[in-house]
Coordinates of C-alpha atoms in Angstrom, one line a residue:
M1 CA -60.0 -89.2 30.0
P2 CA -57.8 -91.2 28.2
L3 CA -53.8 -91.7 29.1
W4 CA -52.4 -89.9 26.3
G5 CA -54.9 -87.1 25.6
E6 CA -54.4 -86.7 29.9
I7 CA -50.6 -86.1 28.8
R8 CA -50.6 -83.8 26.1
N9 CA -53.5 -81.6 28.2
R10 CA -50.9 -81.0 30.7
R11 CA -48.3 -80.0 28.2
V12 CA -45.8 -82.6 29.7
F13 CA -44.1 -83.1 26.0
P14 CA -43.1 -79.8 25.8
F15 CA -42.0 -79.7 29.1
V16 CA -40.1 -82.9 29.5
G17 CA -38.8 -82.0 26.1
A18 CA -37.2 -77.9 27.6
Y19 CA -35.7 -79.7 30.1
L20 CA -34.0 -81.9 28.7
A21 CA -32.2 -79.8 26.4
A22 CA -31.7 -77.6 28.8
G23 CA -29.4 -79.7 31.0
F24 CA -27.9 -80.9 28.2
L25 CA -26.1 -77.7 28.0
A26 CA -25.3 -77.5 31.2
L27 CA -24.1 -80.8 31.5
E28 CA -22.0 -79.3 28.1
G29 CA -20.5 -76.3 29.3
V30 CA -19.9 -79.1 32.5
D31 CA -18.1 -81.0 30.7
Q32 CA -15.6 -78.3 29.2
A33 CA -15.3 -76.5 31.8
V34 CA -13.6 -80.5 33.6
G35 CA -12.2 -80.8 30.3
H36 CA -10.4 -77.7 30.6
E37 CA -9.9 -78.9 34.3
L38 CA -11.1 -75.8 35.9
L39 CA -13.9 -78.6 37.7
P40 CA -12.3 -81.8 39.2
G41 CA -13.8 -85.0 37.3
L42 CA -16.3 -85.5 40.0
A43 CA -19.0 -82.7 39.0
Y44 CA -19.6 -84.1 35.6
R45 CA -20.7 -87.0 38.0
L46 CA -22.8 -85.5 40.1
V47 CA -24.5 -83.2 37.5
L48 CA -25.4 -86.5 35.2
V49 CA -27.4 -87.9 38.3
F50 CA -28.8 -85.2 38.7
Y51 CA -29.3 -84.8 35.2
L52 CA -30.5 -87.6 35.3
V53 CA -32.8 -88.6 38.3
G54 CA -34.1 -84.8 36.7
V55 CA -36.4 -86.3 34.4
P56 CA -38.6 -88.1 36.4
F57 CA -39.1 -84.8 38.2
A58 CA -39.3 -82.6 35.7
S59 CA -42.1 -85.0 34.7
V60 CA -44.2 -85.2 37.9
L61 CA -43.9 -81.1 38.2
A62 CA -44.9 -81.5 34.0
W63 CA -48.6 -83.8 35.4
Y64 CA -49.2 -81.5 38.5
H65 CA -48.3 -78.2 36.7
G66 CA -49.0 -78.3 33.3
E67 CA -52.1 -77.6 33.0
R68 CA -53.0 -73.4 32.3
G69 CA -53.9 -72.0 35.6
A70 CA -51.6 -71.8 38.6
Q71 CA -52.3 -75.3 41.1
K72 CA -51.6 -76.2 44.5
P73 CA -49.2 -79.0 45.0
E74 CA -50.6 -82.3 46.5
P75 CA -49.6 -84.8 48.9
K76 CA -48.8 -88.0 46.5
E77 CA -46.8 -85.2 44.3
L78 CA -45.2 -83.7 47.1
W79 CA -44.1 -87.9 48.4
I80 CA -43.0 -88.3 45.2
L81 CA -40.5 -85.2 44.3
S82 CA -38.9 -85.6 47.8
S83 CA -38.8 -89.3 46.5
L84 CA -36.6 -88.8 43.9
L85 CA -34.4 -86.3 46.0
V86 CA -33.7 -88.4 48.2
V87 CA -32.1 -90.8 45.4
A88 CA -30.9 -88.4 43.5
I89 CA -28.4 -87.5 47.3
G90 CA -28.2 -91.4 47.4
L91 CA -26.6 -91.5 44.2
S92 CA -24.9 -88.4 44.1
Y93 CA -23.3 -90.7 47.8
V94 CA -22.8 -94.0 45.7
V95 CA -20.5 -91.0 43.2
V96 CA -19.1 -89.4 45.6
K97 CA -17.7 -92.5 47.9
D98 CA -16.7 -94.5 44.4
Y99 CA -14.5 -91.6 43.0
R100 CA -13.1 -91.2 46.5
S101 CA -12.5 -95.0 46.5
K102 CA -10.7 -95.4 43.6
A103 CA -8.5 -92.0 44.6
A104 CA -7.4 -93.7 47.3
D105 CA -6.6 -96.8 45.3
A106 CA -4.7 -94.5 43.0
M107 CA -2.6 -92.8 46.4
A108 CA -2.1 -96.8 47.7
A109 CA -1.0 -98.0 44.6
A110 CA 1.0 -95.3 44.1
E111 CA 3.1 -95.6 48.0
A112 CA 3.9 -99.2 47.5
G113 CA 6.2 -98.0 43.9
L114 CA 3.6 -97.9 40.9
D115 CA 1.9 -94.9 39.5
P116 CA -1.3 -95.8 38.4
T117 CA -1.3 -93.0 36.2
R118 CA 1.9 -94.1 34.8
V119 CA 0.6 -96.5 31.2
A120 CA 2.1 -99.9 29.7
V121 CA -0.4 -100.2 26.9
L122 CA 1.2 -104.2 26.0
Y123 CA 1.1 -105.5 22.5
F124 CA -2.2 -106.4 21.1
E125 CA -2.6 -110.5 20.9
D126 CA -3.4 -111.6 17.5
F127 CA -5.6 -114.5 17.6
S128 CA -5.6 -115.3 14.2
E129 CA -2.1 -116.9 14.0
G130 CA -0.3 -113.7 12.7
E131 CA -2.6 -112.7 9.4
L132 CA -3.7 -109.6 12.3
A133 CA -0.4 -109.8 13.4
Y134 CA -0.2 -106.0 11.3
L135 CA -3.3 -105.1 13.2
A136 CA -2.5 -105.9 16.3
D137 CA 0.7 -103.7 15.9
G138 CA -0.8 -101.2 14.9
L139 CA -3.9 -100.8 16.9
T140 CA -1.3 -101.1 20.0
E141 CA 1.3 -97.8 18.6
A142 CA -2.1 -95.8 17.8
L143 CA -3.3 -96.2 21.5
I144 CA 0.0 -95.5 22.5
D145 CA 0.6 -92.2 20.3
R146 CA -3.2 -91.6 21.4
L147 CA -2.8 -91.6 25.0
S148 CA 1.3 -89.9 25.1
Q149 CA -1.7 -86.8 24.9
V150 CA -3.0 -87.0 27.6
R151 CA -1.6 -84.6 29.9
A152 CA -2.1 -86.3 33.3
L153 CA -0.5 -89.8 32.1
D154 CA 2.5 -91.1 32.0
V155 CA 2.8 -93.5 28.9
I156 CA 5.3 -95.6 28.3
S157 CA 6.4 -95.7 24.7
R158 CA 6.6 -97.9 22.5
N159 CA 10.3 -98.9 22.7
G160 CA 9.5 -100.0 26.2
V161 CA 7.3 -102.8 25.9
A162 CA 8.3 -103.6 22.9
P163 CA 10.7 -106.6 24.5
Y164 CA 7.5 -107.8 25.9
R165 CA 6.0 -108.8 22.5
G166 CA 4.9 -112.3 22.0
T167 CA 6.1 -113.3 25.2
E168 CA 4.7 -115.5 28.8
V169 CA 5.1 -112.7 31.3
T170 CA 3.2 -112.5 33.5
P171 CA 1.6 -108.8 33.5
D172 CA 2.6 -108.4 37.5
S173 CA 6.1 -109.5 36.1
V174 CA 6.0 -106.0 33.3
G175 CA 4.0 -104.3 35.4
R176 CA 7.1 -104.2 38.2
A177 CA 10.0 -104.0 35.7
L178 CA 8.0 -100.7 33.6
E179 CA 7.3 -99.0 36.9
A180 CA 2.8 -99.3 36.3
G181 CA 0.3 -99.0 37.3
S182 CA -1.8 -99.7 34.9
L183 CA -2.0 -102.4 32.2
I184 CA -3.0 -101.8 28.3
W185 CA -4.1 -106.0 26.9
G186 CA -6.4 -106.9 24.6
S187 CA -6.0 -109.5 21.4
V188 CA -7.4 -108.7 18.0
E189 CA -9.9 -112.1 15.8
Q190 CA -11.5 -111.6 12.9
R191 CA -15.1 -113.2 12.6
G192 CA -16.3 -113.4 9.4
D193 CA -16.8 -110.3 7.6
R194 CA -16.0 -108.3 11.2
F195 CA -12.9 -107.7 13.2
R196 CA -13.5 -108.1 17.3
I197 CA -11.3 -106.7 18.9
T198 CA -10.8 -107.3 23.1
A199 CA -8.9 -104.6 25.7
R200 CA -8.4 -105.4 29.7
L201 CA -7.4 -102.7 31.9
I202 CA -5.0 -104.8 34.3
D203 CA -3.9 -104.3 37.6
G204 CA -0.3 -103.3 37.0
M205 CA 0.7 -104.1 40.9
S206 CA -2.3 -107.5 41.1
G207 CA -1.7 -108.8 37.5
A208 CA -5.3 -108.7 38.0
D209 CA -8.0 -107.3 35.1
V210 CA -10.3 -104.4 36.6
Q211 CA -12.2 -103.8 33.9
R212 CA -12.0 -105.4 30.4
E213 CA -14.5 -105.2 27.3
S214 CA -15.0 -106.6 23.6
F215 CA -16.7 -105.0 20.0
D216 CA -17.3 -106.0 17.0
L217 CA -16.7 -103.8 14.0
P218 CA -16.7 -104.4 10.1
S219 CA -13.2 -105.3 8.7
G220 CA -12.7 -102.5 6.0
D221 CA -12.9 -99.6 9.3
L222 CA -9.8 -100.0 10.8
L223 CA -9.4 -96.1 11.1
T224 CA -12.7 -96.7 13.2
I225 CA -11.4 -99.4 15.1
Q226 CA -8.6 -96.8 16.3
D227 CA -11.4 -94.7 17.8
S228 CA -13.4 -97.4 18.6
L229 CA -10.4 -98.9 20.7
A230 CA -9.0 -95.1 21.6
T231 CA -11.8 -94.6 23.5
D232 CA -13.0 -97.4 25.3
V233 CA -9.5 -97.5 26.8
S234 CA -10.1 -93.8 28.2
N235 CA -13.0 -95.2 29.6
F236 CA -11.7 -97.4 31.2
L237 CA -8.5 -95.0 32.6
R238 CA -11.0 -92.5 33.3
E239 CA -12.3 -94.4 36.1
R240 CA -9.7 -95.5 37.0
L241 CA -8.1 -92.9 38.3
G242 CA -10.8 -91.3 39.0
D243 CA -11.2 -87.9 37.1
E244 CA -11.6 -87.0 33.3
V245 CA -8.6 -88.6 31.0
R246 CA -9.8 -87.0 27.7
L247 CA -8.2 -87.0 24.6
R248 CA -7.4 -85.2 22.0
E249 CA -9.8 -84.7 19.1
R250 CA -7.5 -86.7 16.0
R251 CA -7.3 -85.8 12.5
A252 CA -6.4 -88.7 10.8
A253 CA -3.2 -88.4 9.1
T254 CA -4.6 -90.8 6.2
G255 CA -8.6 -91.3 4.7
S256 CA -7.4 -94.8 3.6
P257 CA -8.3 -97.1 5.8
E258 CA -5.7 -99.9 2.9
A259 CA -3.4 -97.1 2.8
W260 CA -3.4 -97.1 6.7
A261 CA -3.5 -101.1 6.6
F262 CA -0.3 -101.7 4.2
V263 CA 2.0 -99.5 5.9
Q264 CA 1.0 -101.3 9.2
R265 CA 1.9 -104.0 7.1
A266 CA 5.8 -102.9 6.3
E267 CA 5.9 -102.1 9.7
R268 CA 5.0 -105.7 10.6
L269 CA 8.0 -106.3 8.0
R270 CA 10.8 -103.8 9.1
K271 CA 10.3 -105.0 12.4
D272 CA 10.7 -108.7 11.5
G273 CA 13.6 -107.7 9.0
V274 CA 15.6 -105.9 12.2
A275 CA 14.4 -109.7 14.2
L276 CA 15.9 -111.3 11.7
L277 CA 19.3 -109.8 11.3
E278 CA 19.3 -109.7 15.4
E279 CA 19.4 -113.9 14.2
G280 CA 22.0 -113.3 12.0
D281 CA 19.7 -114.2 8.8
Y282 CA 21.2 -111.3 6.7
D283 CA 19.5 -112.6 3.4
G284 CA 16.3 -112.7 5.5
G285 CA 16.6 -110.0 7.3
F286 CA 17.1 -107.6 3.7
A287 CA 14.3 -109.9 2.3
A288 CA 11.8 -108.6 4.9
W289 CA 13.4 -105.1 4.8
E290 CA 13.3 -105.2 1.2
A291 CA 9.4 -106.7 1.1
A292 CA 7.9 -104.1 3.9
D293 CA 9.9 -101.4 0.8
S294 CA 7.1 -102.7 -1.6
V295 CA 4.0 -102.4 0.9
L296 CA 4.6 -98.7 1.3
S297 CA 4.4 -98.1 -2.0
L298 CA 1.2 -98.9 -2.7
A299 CA 0.3 -97.2 0.5
E300 CA 1.9 -94.3 -1.3
A301 CA 0.4 -95.2 -4.9
L302 CA -3.3 -95.4 -2.3
D303 CA -2.4 -92.1 -0.7
S304 CA -0.5 -89.4 -2.2
N305 CA -0.8 -87.0 0.0
W306 CA 0.4 -89.1 3.1
I307 CA 4.2 -88.4 4.6
E308 CA 4.2 -91.7 6.9
P309 CA 5.1 -93.8 4.1
I310 CA 7.7 -92.0 2.7
V311 CA 9.1 -91.3 5.6
L312 CA 8.9 -95.3 6.9
R313 CA 11.0 -96.3 3.6
G314 CA 13.5 -93.5 4.2
Q315 CA 14.3 -94.9 7.6
I316 CA 14.5 -98.7 5.7
A317 CA 17.0 -97.4 3.2
Y318 CA 19.2 -95.5 6.3
S319 CA 19.2 -98.3 8.2
R320 CA 20.2 -100.9 4.8
A321 CA 22.8 -98.1 4.7
R322 CA 23.9 -98.9 8.0
E323 CA 24.2 -102.6 7.3
A324 CA 26.4 -101.6 4.0
E325 CA 30.0 -103.5 3.4
S326 CA 31.2 -100.9 1.5
A327 CA 31.3 -97.1 1.1
E328 CA 30.1 -97.4 -2.5
E329 CA 26.9 -98.8 -0.9
Y330 CA 26.5 -97.3 1.9
E331 CA 26.3 -93.5 -0.3
D332 CA 23.8 -95.4 -2.9
W333 CA 21.6 -96.6 0.6
T334 CA 22.0 -92.7 1.7
A335 CA 20.8 -90.9 -1.4
T336 CA 18.1 -93.3 -1.7
G337 CA 17.0 -91.6 1.9
L338 CA 17.9 -89.0 1.1
S339 CA 15.5 -88.6 -1.5
H340 CA 12.4 -90.5 0.1
A341 CA 13.4 -87.6 2.9
E342 CA 13.1 -84.4 0.1
R343 CA 9.5 -85.4 -1.3
A344 CA 7.9 -85.6 2.3
L345 CA 9.7 -82.5 2.5
A346 CA 8.0 -81.7 -0.2
L347 CA 4.9 -82.4 1.1
E348 CA 4.7 -81.3 4.8
P349 CA 8.4 -78.6 4.7
S350 CA 7.8 -78.6 8.9
D351 CA 7.2 -82.4 9.2
A352 CA 9.1 -83.6 12.1
R353 CA 10.0 -86.6 11.0
A354 CA 10.9 -85.8 8.1
L355 CA 13.1 -83.1 9.2
E356 CA 15.0 -85.5 11.9
L357 CA 15.6 -88.3 8.3
R358 CA 17.0 -85.4 6.6
G359 CA 19.3 -84.1 9.3
T360 CA 20.6 -88.1 10.8
L361 CA 21.7 -89.2 7.2
N362 CA 23.6 -86.5 6.4
Y363 CA 25.2 -86.4 9.9
S364 CA 26.0 -89.8 9.4
T365 CA 27.7 -89.5 5.9
W366 CA 29.2 -87.0 7.8
V367 CA 30.5 -89.6 10.5
F368 CA 31.7 -92.7 8.1
L369 CA 32.7 -90.2 5.3
K370 CA 33.6 -87.1 6.1
P371 CA 34.1 -85.0 3.1
A372 CA 37.8 -84.6 2.8
D373 CA 37.1 -80.8 1.8
P374 CA 36.7 -79.3 5.4
D375 CA 34.3 -76.9 3.9
E376 CA 31.7 -79.2 2.4
A377 CA 32.2 -81.2 5.9
N378 CA 31.0 -77.7 7.5
A379 CA 28.2 -76.9 5.4
L380 CA 27.3 -81.2 6.3
L381 CA 27.0 -80.9 9.3
N382 CA 25.8 -77.7 9.6
S383 CA 23.3 -78.6 7.6
A384 CA 22.4 -81.8 9.8
R385 CA 22.4 -80.0 12.7
A386 CA 19.9 -77.0 11.5
D387 CA 16.9 -79.9 10.4
L388 CA 17.3 -82.3 13.8
E389 CA 17.0 -78.5 15.6
A390 CA 14.3 -77.8 13.8
A391 CA 12.5 -81.2 14.5
T392 CA 12.8 -81.3 17.9
N393 CA 11.3 -78.3 18.0
A394 CA 8.5 -79.1 16.1
D395 CA 8.1 -81.9 18.6
P396 CA 9.6 -81.4 21.1
T397 CA 9.2 -85.0 22.1
L398 CA 11.3 -86.4 19.3
A399 CA 13.7 -88.5 21.6
S400 CA 15.6 -90.2 18.4
A401 CA 16.0 -86.5 17.0
F402 CA 17.5 -85.4 20.4
S403 CA 19.9 -88.1 21.1
T404 CA 21.2 -88.0 17.7
L405 CA 22.1 -84.1 18.1
S406 CA 23.9 -84.7 21.4
H407 CA 26.1 -87.1 19.7
L408 CA 25.9 -84.3 16.9
Y409 CA 26.5 -81.9 19.8
Y410 CA 29.9 -83.4 20.7
Q411 CA 31.6 -82.5 17.4
I412 CA 31.3 -79.2 17.5
P413 CA 32.0 -79.2 20.8
D414 CA 28.9 -77.9 22.7
V415 CA 29.1 -79.7 26.2
S416 CA 26.3 -78.1 27.4
N417 CA 24.1 -79.2 24.4
V418 CA 25.5 -82.6 24.4
V419 CA 24.3 -83.3 28.5
I420 CA 20.5 -80.7 28.0
S421 CA 19.8 -83.1 24.3
A422 CA 20.5 -86.1 26.0
R423 CA 18.5 -85.5 28.8
R424 CA 15.8 -84.2 26.5
A425 CA 15.8 -87.7 24.7
Y426 CA 16.5 -89.8 28.1
E427 CA 13.0 -87.7 28.9
E428 CA 10.7 -88.1 26.1
D429 CA 12.2 -92.2 26.0
A430 CA 13.8 -93.5 28.8
Y431 CA 13.6 -97.0 26.5
L432 CA 15.2 -96.0 23.5
D433 CA 18.0 -99.0 22.1
L434 CA 20.1 -96.1 22.3
A435 CA 19.3 -95.6 26.2
P436 CA 22.7 -97.1 27.8
Q437 CA 24.5 -95.2 25.1
I438 CA 22.9 -91.4 26.4
L439 CA 23.0 -92.4 30.4
M440 CA 26.3 -92.6 29.3
R441 CA 26.5 -89.7 27.3
L442 CA 25.5 -87.7 30.0
F443 CA 28.1 -89.4 32.9
N444 CA 30.4 -88.1 30.3
G445 CA 28.9 -84.6 30.0
S446 CA 28.6 -83.6 33.1
A447 CA 31.8 -84.9 34.5
D448 CA 33.5 -82.8 31.4
L449 CA 31.5 -79.8 32.8
E450 CA 33.2 -81.0 36.2
Q451 CA 28.8 -81.3 37.7
F452 CA 29.8 -84.3 39.9
A453 CA 26.7 -84.5 40.9
Q454 CA 24.9 -84.9 38.1
A455 CA 27.6 -87.3 36.5
D456 CA 26.7 -89.3 39.7
R457 CA 23.2 -89.8 39.8
W458 CA 23.0 -90.6 36.0
C459 CA 26.4 -93.4 36.4
L460 CA 23.5 -94.9 38.6
E461 CA 21.1 -94.5 37.5
G462 CA 23.2 -96.7 34.5
A463 CA 23.7 -99.4 36.9
R464 CA 20.4 -99.4 38.0
R465 CA 19.1 -99.9 34.5
F466 CA 22.0 -102.0 33.0
P467 CA 23.7 -103.4 35.6
Q468 CA 25.7 -105.9 33.2
Q469 CA 26.8 -102.9 31.1
P470 CA 30.4 -102.7 32.3
R471 CA 30.8 -98.8 31.3
F472 CA 28.2 -98.6 34.2
L473 CA 30.9 -99.5 36.6
I474 CA 33.5 -97.6 34.6
C475 CA 32.4 -95.1 34.9
E476 CA 32.0 -95.4 39.0
L477 CA 35.8 -95.9 38.8
R478 CA 35.8 -92.5 36.7
L479 CA 34.3 -90.7 40.3
M480 CA 36.9 -91.4 42.7
T481 CA 39.7 -90.2 40.5
T482 CA 37.6 -86.2 40.6
P483 CA 38.0 -84.0 43.4
Y484 CA 33.9 -85.0 44.0
Q485 CA 34.3 -88.4 45.6
A486 CA 36.7 -90.0 48.3
P487 CA 38.8 -92.7 46.9
D488 CA 37.6 -96.3 48.0
L489 CA 39.9 -98.6 47.3
D490 CA 37.8 -102.2 47.9
R491 CA 35.1 -100.6 46.3
A492 CA 37.5 -100.0 43.2
W493 CA 38.9 -103.8 43.5
E494 CA 35.4 -105.3 43.7
L495 CA 35.0 -103.0 40.5
V496 CA 37.8 -104.5 38.9
A497 CA 36.4 -107.9 39.9
Q498 CA 32.6 -107.1 38.6
L499 CA 33.8 -106.0 35.4
D500 CA 36.1 -108.9 34.7
S501 CA 32.9 -111.2 35.4
I502 CA 31.1 -109.5 33.2
T503 CA 32.9 -109.4 30.0
D504 CA 35.9 -110.5 27.6
D505 CA 36.3 -107.4 26.6
E506 CA 40.4 -106.3 27.3
Y507 CA 40.3 -102.8 26.5
W508 CA 38.3 -102.4 29.5
H509 CA 40.3 -104.6 31.8
I510 CA 43.1 -102.1 30.5
E511 CA 41.2 -98.6 31.7
A512 CA 39.4 -100.9 34.8
R513 CA 43.1 -101.6 36.2
M514 CA 44.4 -97.7 35.3
L515 CA 41.4 -96.1 37.3
A516 CA 41.9 -98.2 39.8
G517 CA 46.0 -96.6 39.5
G518 CA 44.3 -93.4 39.7
A519 CA 42.5 -93.9 42.7
L520 CA 45.1 -94.9 44.6
A521 CA 47.3 -92.2 43.7
R522 CA 43.8 -89.8 44.7
A523 CA 44.8 -92.7 48.7
D524 CA 48.6 -91.4 48.7
L525 CA 49.6 -94.7 47.4
P526 CA 51.7 -94.1 44.8
D527 CA 54.1 -97.2 45.0
S528 CA 51.2 -99.1 44.6
A529 CA 49.9 -96.5 41.8
R530 CA 53.0 -96.9 39.7
A531 CA 52.4 -100.1 39.7
V532 CA 49.0 -100.8 38.6
L533 CA 50.0 -97.9 35.8
V534 CA 52.3 -99.6 34.0
A535 CA 51.0 -104.1 34.7
A536 CA 48.0 -101.9 32.9
R537 CA 49.8 -100.1 30.5
E538 CA 51.3 -103.2 29.3
R539 CA 48.6 -105.2 28.5
I540 CA 47.7 -102.6 25.6
S541 CA 47.7 -103.4 21.6
H542 CA 46.6 -102.8 18.5
E543 CA 44.0 -105.0 18.7
N544 CA 42.4 -103.3 21.8
D545 CA 42.7 -100.8 22.0
P546 CA 43.9 -99.6 17.6
E547 CA 43.5 -95.2 18.9
Q548 CA 46.0 -95.7 22.1
E549 CA 43.1 -93.7 23.4
L550 CA 43.6 -95.7 26.9
L551 CA 47.1 -93.6 26.8
S552 CA 44.8 -90.6 27.6
V553 CA 43.5 -92.4 30.2
E554 CA 46.9 -93.0 32.2
A555 CA 48.5 -89.7 31.4
Y556 CA 46.0 -88.3 33.3
Q557 CA 46.3 -90.9 36.0
R558 CA 49.6 -90.0 35.9
T559 CA 48.8 -86.2 36.5
L560 CA 47.7 -87.4 40.1
L561 CA 50.8 -88.6 40.9
G562 CA 52.1 -85.4 40.0
E563 CA 54.2 -86.5 37.2
Y564 CA 53.7 -84.2 34.8
D565 CA 56.3 -85.5 31.9
E566 CA 55.9 -88.5 31.7
A567 CA 51.4 -87.4 30.8
V568 CA 52.9 -84.6 28.6
D569 CA 55.1 -88.0 27.3
L570 CA 51.8 -90.3 27.2
L571 CA 49.5 -87.2 25.8
R572 CA 52.1 -87.5 22.3
R573 CA 52.0 -90.7 21.6
Y574 CA 48.3 -89.9 21.7
A575 CA 48.5 -87.3 19.8
A576 CA 50.4 -89.4 16.7
A577 CA 48.0 -92.0 17.1
N578 CA 45.2 -89.5 16.9
P579 CA 45.9 -86.0 14.5
G580 CA 44.5 -82.8 15.5
H581 CA 42.7 -84.3 18.7
F582 CA 44.4 -81.4 20.8
D583 CA 42.9 -78.5 19.5
E584 CA 41.6 -75.5 21.5
S585 CA 38.9 -76.8 23.2
T586 CA 40.7 -79.7 24.4
W587 CA 42.6 -77.5 26.2
T588 CA 41.2 -76.6 28.1
S589 CA 39.4 -79.7 29.9
W590 CA 39.5 -79.9 33.4
W591 CA 42.0 -83.1 33.2
W592 CA 44.6 -81.0 31.4
R593 CA 44.2 -78.1 34.2
A594 CA 47.7 -79.6 35.3
L595 CA 49.8 -79.0 33.1
R596 CA 48.4 -75.7 31.6
D597 CA 52.5 -74.8 32.3
H598 CA 53.8 -77.2 31.4
P599 CA 55.6 -76.4 28.4
G600 CA 55.5 -79.7 26.4
F601 CA 52.1 -80.0 26.6
Q602 CA 51.8 -76.0 25.3
E603 CA 53.3 -77.1 22.5
L604 CA 51.2 -79.6 22.1
T605 CA 48.6 -77.6 22.6
G606 CA 49.8 -74.9 20.1
S607 CA 49.2 -72.5 23.0
R608 CA 51.9 -71.1 24.7
R609 CA 49.6 -68.8 26.7
G610 CA 49.9 -69.3 30.8
S611 CA 46.6 -70.8 32.4

């Protein structure tokens, strides 16, 4: 009988087809179990090995037993099946060994200080001489957003990798700087009517390529390119980490590739504007922002239901308001930003970024153009607070909204929430532009709550990350004036000298010396402390301290000397320059605990209550 007829007679195809269908369902079940972390990633690989080897296994069984009636096993059949079983066991051994090796490598990298699950997606390179810069940036940022959804990964934010865009810093240097054990880097180029995307997985410790892959897609299919890149990179990471790295299904926010491309072009123009302003080119920067706004309006026309271009237009208006040269100009740009925010919220009332935009615009108006009517001012502040809190509830990863909230809570004041919100901002994105201010807010809030160990922690973190920032030398000096830390006079003067070497700002110089005077007071050297405080006060002028804040700094140091009358006199002068400062909340601050029974302080704070 011909071979084809023999195969049909033995019913090989129905038998193997049934096996493939049943095996596929089993494989999908294991895949779901792995995805829900009921089984380790290794389980899927082992089942896949036996499933694939099972295809020839099923074929052999069908060949020898597919005919109707009973057939006895033949020696040749048993030899083939035994060989296939040995192959399956051998492949399983290789898979287990590879899995364990990668897990060991990951552990070794973690012990060496670089955790491979900490991932930095570096901005992709544009090989088209600038024509595809918008696409390179857009794909990078989309990939960061997608990978950030994976619970198993700690993905560096856009702000963290932005300083390395377009630089020639080596990958291993970037890995060490960001403490990332896995780097993703790539390139974009155009070949005819197609885009070629190349992605590389790089070891953060050595800078060596771990894996590389390229793919070509039609140039018009930008949304498919996003998904293909995300899938390839997740496969890289899955193989490197020896476990399943699963991307959540993404519902495209827009179905228009053209609208998506316009938004990426606008984002690139917005960044160009920021860079030009930093270089002092205000005309060029504002022109870039205006061009970005125009491109975003085109994106809106292509997809009127997509709020992304509307929110970005509002953010650009907010940036323009921050650069305004008059109150009228500030009001005009703020009104423009608010109109965009309201349009976005009309489309999606609970969108986190649109709520953040409206809340931020209202809060900045309260800060810079605070209404004279107290009721109007309170309504504006409460509205901003409600929007920002709603934004963080809708998106608990929204670091910038938490940062703004932490500043707002100081105005209420609610110091506990200052610390909580600042901490959330830092945990969600330690690379925010405002990271130094957030760390200092964490220090100040913790110190205000007398949580000095936490304050010390944030001070040290700030000094580690921003060694050239004077504020993190000041916070160490401040701790020496608290009960938490014994004064170290050698270290105090070392900090003063270090601060003098990194800044010309006279305010910092004076404050550092006043705090050193407080350390001297706590070290029981009152004469030296007084001499240092008097010399520091003589350096104060309207130019270096227009709000006379240093008077309150000295007042606290005077309480350490037991000179309460002098402290109250300094606070009277401070209050004259800052009307309304000494409300009930300030009166309860631990800084002034020693003054609470002093009649002059009670008069100053409008309270006659004892301590």
